[in-house]
Amino acid sequence: MVVVFVLVAVAVLALLAGVHRYVWRRLIGDTTAKGSLARRVGTAAAFVLPLLTVGAFVSSRSGVPFPVQQVLAWPGYLWLAALLYLTLALLVGEAVRPLLRRFLARRAATRQAAPVDVSAGAPAVQVPAAAEPGPATDGGTRTDPAPDTEAPAPPVADPSRRLFVARAVGGAAALAGLGTVGLGTYGVLRGPRTKRITVRLAGLPRSAHGFRIAMVSDIHLGPILGRAHTRRVVDAINATNPDLVAVVGDLVDGSVADLGPAAEPLAGLEARHGSYFVTGNHEYFSGAAEWVDHVRELGLHPLENARVEIAGFDLAGVNDVAGESEGQGPDFARALGDRDRGRASVLLAHQPVVIDDAVEYGVGLQLSGHTHGGQLWPGNLVAELANPTVAGYERYGDTQLYVSRGAGAWGPPVRVGAPSDITVVELASPQA
């Protein structure tokens, strides 16, 4: 097992080294002169930025003081996203590069072959008499001058043209890649948008028709997203005037000691039937027991493989599957085993992969997160390999599943193609 881990780590490092080399070559090596200030600065950045990325990952897992984590996190994680989109943009540029070279070469050839206009006073060229055709003057046979049969010289590549192409393609790739990261960062820091869906729930009494659950997942408080982000999320939830709030895991990336103050605005959540919380996998990387106690102090009700009756339906919650390593994994029998299956039920479970258990226990609706909708395109293609549903609504037999993209971001504070959200799930009674 250790050997496999080492081999995978070496392969990943080799891939990252190769990608950095490629990006340096296209953005710096091909566009700057040897020994120039621009090349020195670009080369230094090519070494420093990946070291900051490694530092950001290592510091968050090695007990480094939290202020140091914050200093490393911004440049380190942002560079990871920038590297992805710079590489994708440069790969697109590989297809554009030969087309641009060909266009410029043809334009240069056309200019060189253009006829010279001699009508504007250019001096006439005198032709020597001996070269003019006519009868021979010495009584011999007339000879005409031999035609010029020498082949034209092949075109010589223009260094200035190569440099222009390299700078044009590299500049466009840098603009596209960094612009994508900038817009994706703005989308995260702006805060989540509110989505609304209506779910027809079997067994829901008429009295509970229109019950609204404000669901939020994957807030990911950490060295980048802090108290201000929590406040944005809380304000967005309260603005929906929900009947109940469900926080479906991955609230934090760090300890209570470091992030407790960042989570405090959660105490301001307002809902007629209270706020509920289930653990995500990142809670088990951050001290799940301490976080469960802390959110309880903030007024949330943790559902640790437990169930409560609310307004005519059962609300259940299970621990995340990551808790199995601590003997605290999901226990569906404990949460749902003895319930009346004739009643409507809503299950809070961080990862959508437990949908099969939800179907087995007759759950009407499962609310999940975890996937971030892929967060960074084309990450959604990878997420689809590991999850039954990446984002949105799907039905599995008689059980319905809704997966939120989440309200924060893990690693790079960037989202591309997967905007953050909170979702208001309005329950509809078949009797209404």
Coordinates of C-alpha atoms in Angstrom, one line a residue:
M1 CA 0.0 0.0 0.0
V2 CA 2.8 2.3 0.9
V3 CA 4.6 1.6 -2.4
V4 CA 1.4 2.4 -4.4
F5 CA 1.0 5.7 -2.5
V6 CA 4.6 6.6 -3.3
L7 CA 4.3 5.7 -6.9
V8 CA 1.1 7.8 -7.2
A9 CA 2.7 10.7 -5.4
V10 CA 5.8 10.6 -7.8
A11 CA 3.5 10.4 -10.8
V12 CA 1.5 13.4 -9.6
L13 CA 4.7 15.4 -8.9
A14 CA 6.1 14.5 -12.3
L15 CA 2.9 15.6 -14.0
L16 CA 2.8 18.9 -12.2
A17 CA 6.5 19.5 -13.0
G18 CA 5.8 18.8 -16.7
V19 CA 2.8 21.2 -16.7
H20 CA 4.8 24.0 -15.0
R21 CA 7.6 23.5 -17.5
Y22 CA 5.1 23.7 -20.4
V23 CA 3.5 26.8 -19.1
W24 CA 6.8 28.5 -18.4
R25 CA 8.0 27.7 -21.9
R26 CA 5.0 29.1 -23.7
L27 CA 4.4 32.2 -21.5
I28 CA 8.0 33.1 -20.6
G29 CA 10.6 31.1 -22.6
D30 CA 9.1 31.8 -26.0
T31 CA 8.1 35.4 -25.3
T32 CA 11.1 37.0 -23.5
A33 CA 14.8 37.5 -24.3
K34 CA 17.5 35.6 -22.4
G35 CA 18.7 37.5 -19.4
S36 CA 15.9 40.1 -19.6
L37 CA 14.1 41.3 -16.4
A38 CA 10.8 39.8 -17.7
R39 CA 12.4 36.3 -18.0
R40 CA 14.0 36.5 -14.6
V41 CA 10.8 37.5 -12.9
G42 CA 8.7 34.9 -14.8
T43 CA 11.2 32.1 -14.0
A44 CA 11.2 33.1 -10.3
A45 CA 7.4 33.0 -10.3
A46 CA 7.5 29.5 -11.9
F47 CA 9.4 28.2 -8.9
V48 CA 7.8 30.2 -6.1
L49 CA 4.1 29.7 -7.0
P50 CA 4.1 25.9 -6.9
L51 CA 6.0 26.0 -3.6
L52 CA 3.3 28.2 -2.2
T53 CA 0.7 25.7 -3.4
V54 CA 2.5 22.9 -1.6
G55 CA 2.8 25.1 1.4
A56 CA -0.9 25.8 1.4
F57 CA -1.8 22.1 1.4
V58 CA 0.9 21.1 4.0
S59 CA 0.2 23.9 6.4
S60 CA -3.5 23.1 6.7
R61 CA -2.6 19.6 7.9
S62 CA 0.5 20.1 10.0
G63 CA -0.5 22.4 12.8
V64 CA 1.0 25.5 11.3
P65 CA -0.3 28.7 13.0
F66 CA -3.5 29.8 11.4
P67 CA -2.2 33.3 10.3
V68 CA 0.6 31.5 8.4
Q69 CA -2.1 29.2 6.8
Q70 CA -4.0 32.3 5.7
V71 CA -0.9 33.9 4.1
L72 CA -0.1 30.8 2.2
A73 CA -3.6 29.9 1.2
W74 CA -4.5 32.8 -1.1
P75 CA -1.6 32.7 -3.5
G76 CA -1.1 28.9 -3.2
Y77 CA -4.7 27.9 -4.0
L78 CA -5.3 30.6 -6.5
W79 CA -2.2 29.5 -8.5
L80 CA -3.6 26.0 -8.6
A81 CA -6.7 27.2 -10.4
A82 CA -4.7 29.6 -12.6
L83 CA -2.4 26.7 -13.6
L84 CA -5.4 24.7 -14.7
Y85 CA -6.9 27.4 -16.9
L86 CA -3.6 28.7 -18.3
T87 CA -2.8 25.2 -19.4
L88 CA -6.2 24.7 -21.0
A89 CA -5.9 28.0 -22.8
L90 CA -2.4 27.3 -24.0
L91 CA -3.5 23.9 -25.3
V92 CA -6.2 25.6 -27.4
G93 CA -3.5 28.1 -28.5
E94 CA -1.5 25.2 -29.9
A95 CA -4.1 24.8 -32.6
V96 CA -4.2 28.6 -33.3
R97 CA -0.4 29.0 -33.5
P98 CA 0.2 27.3 -36.9
L99 CA -2.8 29.0 -38.4
L100 CA -1.6 32.4 -37.3
R101 CA 1.9 31.7 -38.6
R102 CA 0.5 30.6 -42.0
F103 CA -1.6 33.8 -42.2
L104 CA 1.3 36.1 -41.5
A105 CA 3.6 34.2 -43.9
R106 CA 1.0 34.5 -46.7
R107 CA 0.5 38.2 -46.0
A108 CA 4.3 38.8 -46.1
A109 CA 4.6 36.9 -49.4
T110 CA 1.8 38.9 -50.9
R111 CA 3.4 42.1 -50.1
Q112 CA 6.8 41.0 -51.5
A113 CA 5.1 39.9 -54.8
A114 CA 3.2 43.1 -55.3
P115 CA 4.1 44.8 -58.7
V116 CA 6.1 48.1 -58.6
D117 CA 4.2 51.1 -59.9
V118 CA 6.6 53.0 -62.3
S119 CA 4.0 55.4 -63.6
A120 CA 4.8 58.0 -61.0
G121 CA 8.0 59.3 -62.4
A122 CA 10.3 56.3 -61.9
P123 CA 13.3 56.4 -64.3
A124 CA 13.2 54.1 -67.3
V125 CA 15.7 51.4 -67.5
Q126 CA 18.0 51.5 -70.6
V127 CA 18.4 48.2 -72.3
P128 CA 21.9 47.6 -73.8
A129 CA 21.8 47.3 -77.6
A130 CA 23.6 44.0 -77.6
A131 CA 20.7 42.5 -75.6
E132 CA 18.0 43.6 -78.0
P133 CA 16.7 41.1 -80.5
G134 CA 17.4 41.6 -84.2
P135 CA 19.7 40.5 -87.0
A136 CA 23.3 39.7 -86.2
T137 CA 25.7 42.6 -86.8
D138 CA 28.7 40.4 -87.4
G139 CA 27.2 38.2 -90.1
G140 CA 26.8 35.2 -87.8
T141 CA 23.8 33.6 -86.3
R142 CA 21.8 35.7 -83.9
T143 CA 21.8 34.6 -80.3
D144 CA 19.2 35.7 -77.7
P145 CA 20.2 36.0 -74.0
A146 CA 19.6 32.9 -72.0
P147 CA 16.5 32.9 -69.8
D148 CA 16.9 33.1 -66.0
T149 CA 16.2 29.6 -64.9
E150 CA 17.4 29.8 -61.3
A151 CA 14.8 28.6 -58.7
P152 CA 13.5 31.1 -56.2
A153 CA 15.1 30.9 -52.7
P154 CA 13.0 29.2 -50.1
P155 CA 11.4 31.6 -47.6
V156 CA 13.4 32.1 -44.5
A157 CA 11.5 32.0 -41.2
D158 CA 11.3 35.5 -39.7
P159 CA 12.4 35.6 -36.0
S160 CA 10.3 38.7 -35.4
R161 CA 7.3 36.8 -36.8
R162 CA 7.8 33.8 -34.5
L163 CA 8.1 36.2 -31.6
F164 CA 4.9 38.0 -32.5
V165 CA 3.0 34.7 -32.8
A166 CA 4.4 33.5 -29.4
R167 CA 3.4 36.7 -27.7
A168 CA 0.0 37.0 -29.3
V169 CA -1.0 33.4 -28.4
G170 CA 0.6 33.5 -25.0
G171 CA -1.0 36.9 -24.2
A172 CA -4.4 35.7 -25.3
A173 CA -4.0 32.5 -23.2
A174 CA -3.0 34.4 -20.1
L175 CA -5.9 36.8 -20.5
A176 CA -8.4 34.0 -21.0
G177 CA -7.0 31.8 -18.2
L178 CA -6.5 34.5 -15.5
G179 CA -9.8 36.2 -16.5
T180 CA -11.6 32.9 -15.9
V181 CA -10.0 32.6 -12.5
G182 CA -10.9 36.2 -11.7
L183 CA -14.5 35.7 -12.6
G184 CA -14.7 32.4 -10.7
T185 CA -13.2 34.0 -7.6
Y186 CA -15.7 36.9 -7.7
G187 CA -18.5 34.3 -7.9
V188 CA -17.4 32.7 -4.6
L189 CA -16.7 35.9 -2.7
R190 CA -19.9 37.5 -3.8
G191 CA -21.8 34.7 -2.0
P192 CA -24.3 32.0 -3.0
R193 CA -27.3 32.6 -5.2
T194 CA -30.7 31.3 -4.0
K195 CA -32.4 28.5 -6.0
R196 CA -36.0 27.3 -5.4
I197 CA -37.4 23.9 -6.2
T198 CA -40.7 22.2 -5.4
V199 CA -40.8 18.5 -4.4
R200 CA -44.0 16.5 -4.3
L201 CA -43.5 14.3 -1.2
A202 CA -45.6 11.1 -0.7
G203 CA -47.3 11.0 2.7
L204 CA -47.0 14.7 3.4
P205 CA -50.2 15.9 5.0
R206 CA -52.1 18.9 3.6
S207 CA -51.2 20.9 6.7
A208 CA -47.5 20.7 5.7
H209 CA -48.1 21.7 2.1
G210 CA -45.7 24.5 1.2
F211 CA -43.2 23.8 4.0
R212 CA -39.9 25.4 3.1
I213 CA -36.5 24.0 3.9
A214 CA -33.5 26.3 3.3
M215 CA -30.7 23.9 2.4
V216 CA -27.0 24.8 2.4
S217 CA -24.0 22.6 2.1
D218 CA -20.2 22.9 1.7
I219 CA -19.6 26.3 3.2
H220 CA -16.0 25.3 3.8
L221 CA -14.9 27.9 6.3
G222 CA -11.1 28.0 6.4
P223 CA -8.0 30.2 5.9
I224 CA -9.7 31.9 2.9
L225 CA -13.5 31.9 3.6
G226 CA -14.1 33.3 7.1
R227 CA -16.6 35.2 9.2
A228 CA -17.7 37.5 6.4
H229 CA -18.6 34.6 4.2
T230 CA -20.6 33.0 6.9
R231 CA -22.5 36.3 7.3
R232 CA -23.3 36.4 3.6
V233 CA -24.6 32.8 3.8
V234 CA -26.8 33.5 6.9
D235 CA -28.2 36.7 5.3
A236 CA -29.1 34.9 2.1
I237 CA -30.8 32.1 4.1
N238 CA -32.8 34.5 6.4
A239 CA -33.9 36.4 3.4
T240 CA -35.9 33.4 2.2
N241 CA -37.9 33.3 5.4
P242 CA -37.6 29.5 5.8
D243 CA -39.6 27.1 8.0
L244 CA -36.4 25.0 8.6
V245 CA -32.7 25.3 7.9
A246 CA -30.6 22.3 6.9
V247 CA -26.8 22.5 7.0
V248 CA -25.7 19.4 5.1
G249 CA -22.0 19.0 6.0
D250 CA -18.6 20.3 5.2
L251 CA -19.1 23.4 7.2
V252 CA -15.4 23.8 8.0
D253 CA -11.8 23.1 7.0
G254 CA -10.0 23.5 10.3
S255 CA -10.3 23.3 14.0
V256 CA -12.8 25.0 16.4
A257 CA -9.8 26.9 17.9
D258 CA -9.0 28.5 14.5
L259 CA -12.5 28.8 13.0
G260 CA -14.9 29.0 15.9
P261 CA -15.2 32.8 15.5
A262 CA -15.8 32.4 11.8
A263 CA -18.8 30.1 12.4
E264 CA -20.4 32.4 15.0
P265 CA -22.8 34.2 12.6
L266 CA -24.6 30.8 12.3
A267 CA -26.2 31.7 15.6
G268 CA -28.2 34.3 13.7
L269 CA -30.1 31.7 11.5
E270 CA -33.8 32.2 11.7
A271 CA -36.4 29.5 11.0
R272 CA -39.7 28.7 12.6
H273 CA -38.8 25.0 13.2
G274 CA -35.1 25.5 13.9
S275 CA -31.8 24.7 12.2
Y276 CA -30.3 21.3 11.8
F277 CA -26.8 20.0 11.0
V278 CA -25.2 16.8 9.8
T279 CA -21.5 16.1 9.4
G280 CA -19.6 16.0 6.2
N281 CA -16.3 14.3 5.4
H282 CA -14.3 17.5 6.1
E283 CA -15.6 17.6 9.7
Y284 CA -13.8 14.4 10.3
F285 CA -10.6 16.0 9.1
S286 CA -11.2 18.9 11.5
G287 CA -12.3 17.3 14.8
A288 CA -16.0 16.3 14.2
A289 CA -16.9 15.8 17.9
E290 CA -15.7 19.4 18.8
W291 CA -17.6 20.8 15.8
V292 CA -20.8 19.0 16.7
D293 CA -20.6 20.5 20.2
H294 CA -19.8 23.9 18.8
V295 CA -22.7 24.1 16.4
R296 CA -25.0 23.0 19.2
E297 CA -23.8 26.0 21.2
L298 CA -24.6 28.2 18.2
G299 CA -28.2 27.0 18.3
L300 CA -28.1 24.3 15.6
H301 CA -29.4 20.8 16.3
P302 CA -27.0 18.1 15.2
L303 CA -28.6 14.9 13.8
E304 CA -26.1 12.2 14.4
N305 CA -27.9 9.1 13.0
A306 CA -31.0 10.5 14.5
R307 CA -34.6 11.5 13.6
V308 CA -37.1 14.1 14.7
E309 CA -40.8 14.6 13.9
I310 CA -41.5 18.0 12.4
A311 CA -44.8 19.4 11.1
G312 CA -46.2 16.1 9.7
F313 CA -43.0 14.5 8.4
D314 CA -39.9 12.8 9.7
L315 CA -36.6 14.7 9.4
A316 CA -33.6 12.3 9.7
G317 CA -29.9 12.8 9.5
V318 CA -26.9 10.4 9.2
N319 CA -23.2 10.9 9.8
D320 CA -20.9 11.1 6.8
V321 CA -19.3 7.9 5.5
A322 CA -15.9 9.4 6.4
G323 CA -16.9 8.9 10.0
E324 CA -16.5 5.1 9.6
S325 CA -12.8 5.5 10.3
E326 CA -13.7 6.8 13.7
G327 CA -16.5 4.4 14.3
Q328 CA -19.0 7.2 13.7
G329 CA -20.2 6.4 10.2
P330 CA -23.8 6.5 8.9
D331 CA -26.3 4.2 10.7
F332 CA -29.5 4.0 8.7
A333 CA -31.1 1.4 11.0
R334 CA -30.7 3.7 14.0
A335 CA -31.9 6.8 12.1
L336 CA -34.8 5.2 10.2
G337 CA -35.2 1.6 11.1
D338 CA -38.2 1.9 13.5
R339 CA -40.1 4.7 11.8
D340 CA -43.6 4.6 10.3
R341 CA -43.1 4.3 6.6
G342 CA -46.5 5.7 5.9
R343 CA -45.2 9.1 7.0
A344 CA -43.3 11.5 4.7
S345 CA -39.6 11.6 5.3
V346 CA -36.7 13.9 4.5
L347 CA -33.1 12.7 5.0
L348 CA -30.0 14.9 5.4
A349 CA -26.9 13.0 4.2
H350 CA -23.8 14.8 3.0
Q351 CA -22.8 12.5 0.2
P352 CA -25.2 11.4 -2.5
V353 CA -23.5 8.0 -2.7
V354 CA -25.7 6.8 0.2
I355 CA -28.8 7.0 -2.0
D356 CA -29.1 3.2 -2.2
D357 CA -29.5 3.0 1.6
A358 CA -32.1 5.8 1.5
V359 CA -34.1 3.8 -1.1
E360 CA -33.8 0.7 1.0
Y361 CA -35.3 2.5 4.0
G362 CA -38.1 4.1 2.1
V363 CA -36.9 7.7 2.3
G364 CA -39.0 10.1 0.3
L365 CA -36.4 12.8 -0.2
Q366 CA -32.7 12.9 0.4
L367 CA -30.8 16.3 0.5
S368 CA -27.1 16.1 -0.1
G369 CA -24.1 18.2 -1.1
H370 CA -20.4 17.2 -1.3
T371 CA -19.9 17.3 -5.1
H372 CA -19.7 21.2 -5.5
G373 CA -21.1 20.5 -8.9
G374 CA -17.5 19.8 -9.9
Q375 CA -16.5 23.4 -8.8
L376 CA -13.9 23.8 -11.5
W377 CA -14.9 22.8 -15.0
P378 CA -14.1 20.1 -16.3
G379 CA -14.1 18.8 -12.7
N380 CA -17.8 17.9 -13.2
L381 CA -16.7 15.1 -15.5
V382 CA -14.6 13.6 -12.7
A383 CA -17.3 14.1 -10.1
E384 CA -19.7 12.2 -12.3
L385 CA -17.5 9.1 -12.0
A386 CA -17.8 9.1 -8.2
N387 CA -21.4 10.3 -7.6
P388 CA -24.8 9.1 -8.8
T389 CA -25.9 12.8 -9.1
V390 CA -23.5 15.7 -9.4
A391 CA -26.0 18.5 -9.0
G392 CA -29.7 19.1 -9.1
Y393 CA -32.7 16.7 -8.9
E394 CA -33.0 13.1 -9.8
R395 CA -35.3 10.2 -8.9
Y396 CA -34.2 6.7 -7.8
G397 CA -37.3 4.5 -7.6
D398 CA -39.6 6.1 -5.0
T399 CA -36.8 8.1 -3.5
Q400 CA -36.0 11.6 -4.7
L401 CA -32.5 13.1 -4.5
Y402 CA -31.5 16.7 -4.6
V403 CA -27.8 17.6 -4.6
S404 CA -26.7 21.2 -3.9
R405 CA -23.5 22.7 -5.5
G406 CA -22.7 24.2 -2.1
A407 CA -22.2 27.7 -0.8
G408 CA -18.4 27.8 -0.6
A409 CA -15.3 26.3 -2.2
W410 CA -12.6 23.8 -1.3
G411 CA -9.0 24.6 -2.1
P412 CA -9.0 27.4 -4.7
P413 CA -11.8 30.0 -3.8
V414 CA -12.9 29.7 -7.4
R415 CA -15.9 28.2 -9.2
V416 CA -16.2 27.8 -13.0
G417 CA -19.3 26.3 -14.5
A418 CA -20.7 25.4 -11.1
P419 CA -22.0 28.6 -9.3
S420 CA -22.5 28.4 -5.5
D421 CA -26.0 28.2 -4.2
I422 CA -28.4 27.7 -1.3
T423 CA -31.6 26.0 -2.2
V424 CA -35.1 26.5 -0.8
V425 CA -36.9 23.2 -1.1
E426 CA -40.6 23.6 -0.9
L427 CA -42.5 20.5 0.0
A428 CA -45.8 19.8 -1.8
S429 CA -48.5 17.5 -0.4
P430 CA -50.2 15.1 -2.9
Q431 CA -53.5 16.0 -1.1
A432 CA -53.2 19.7 -1.8

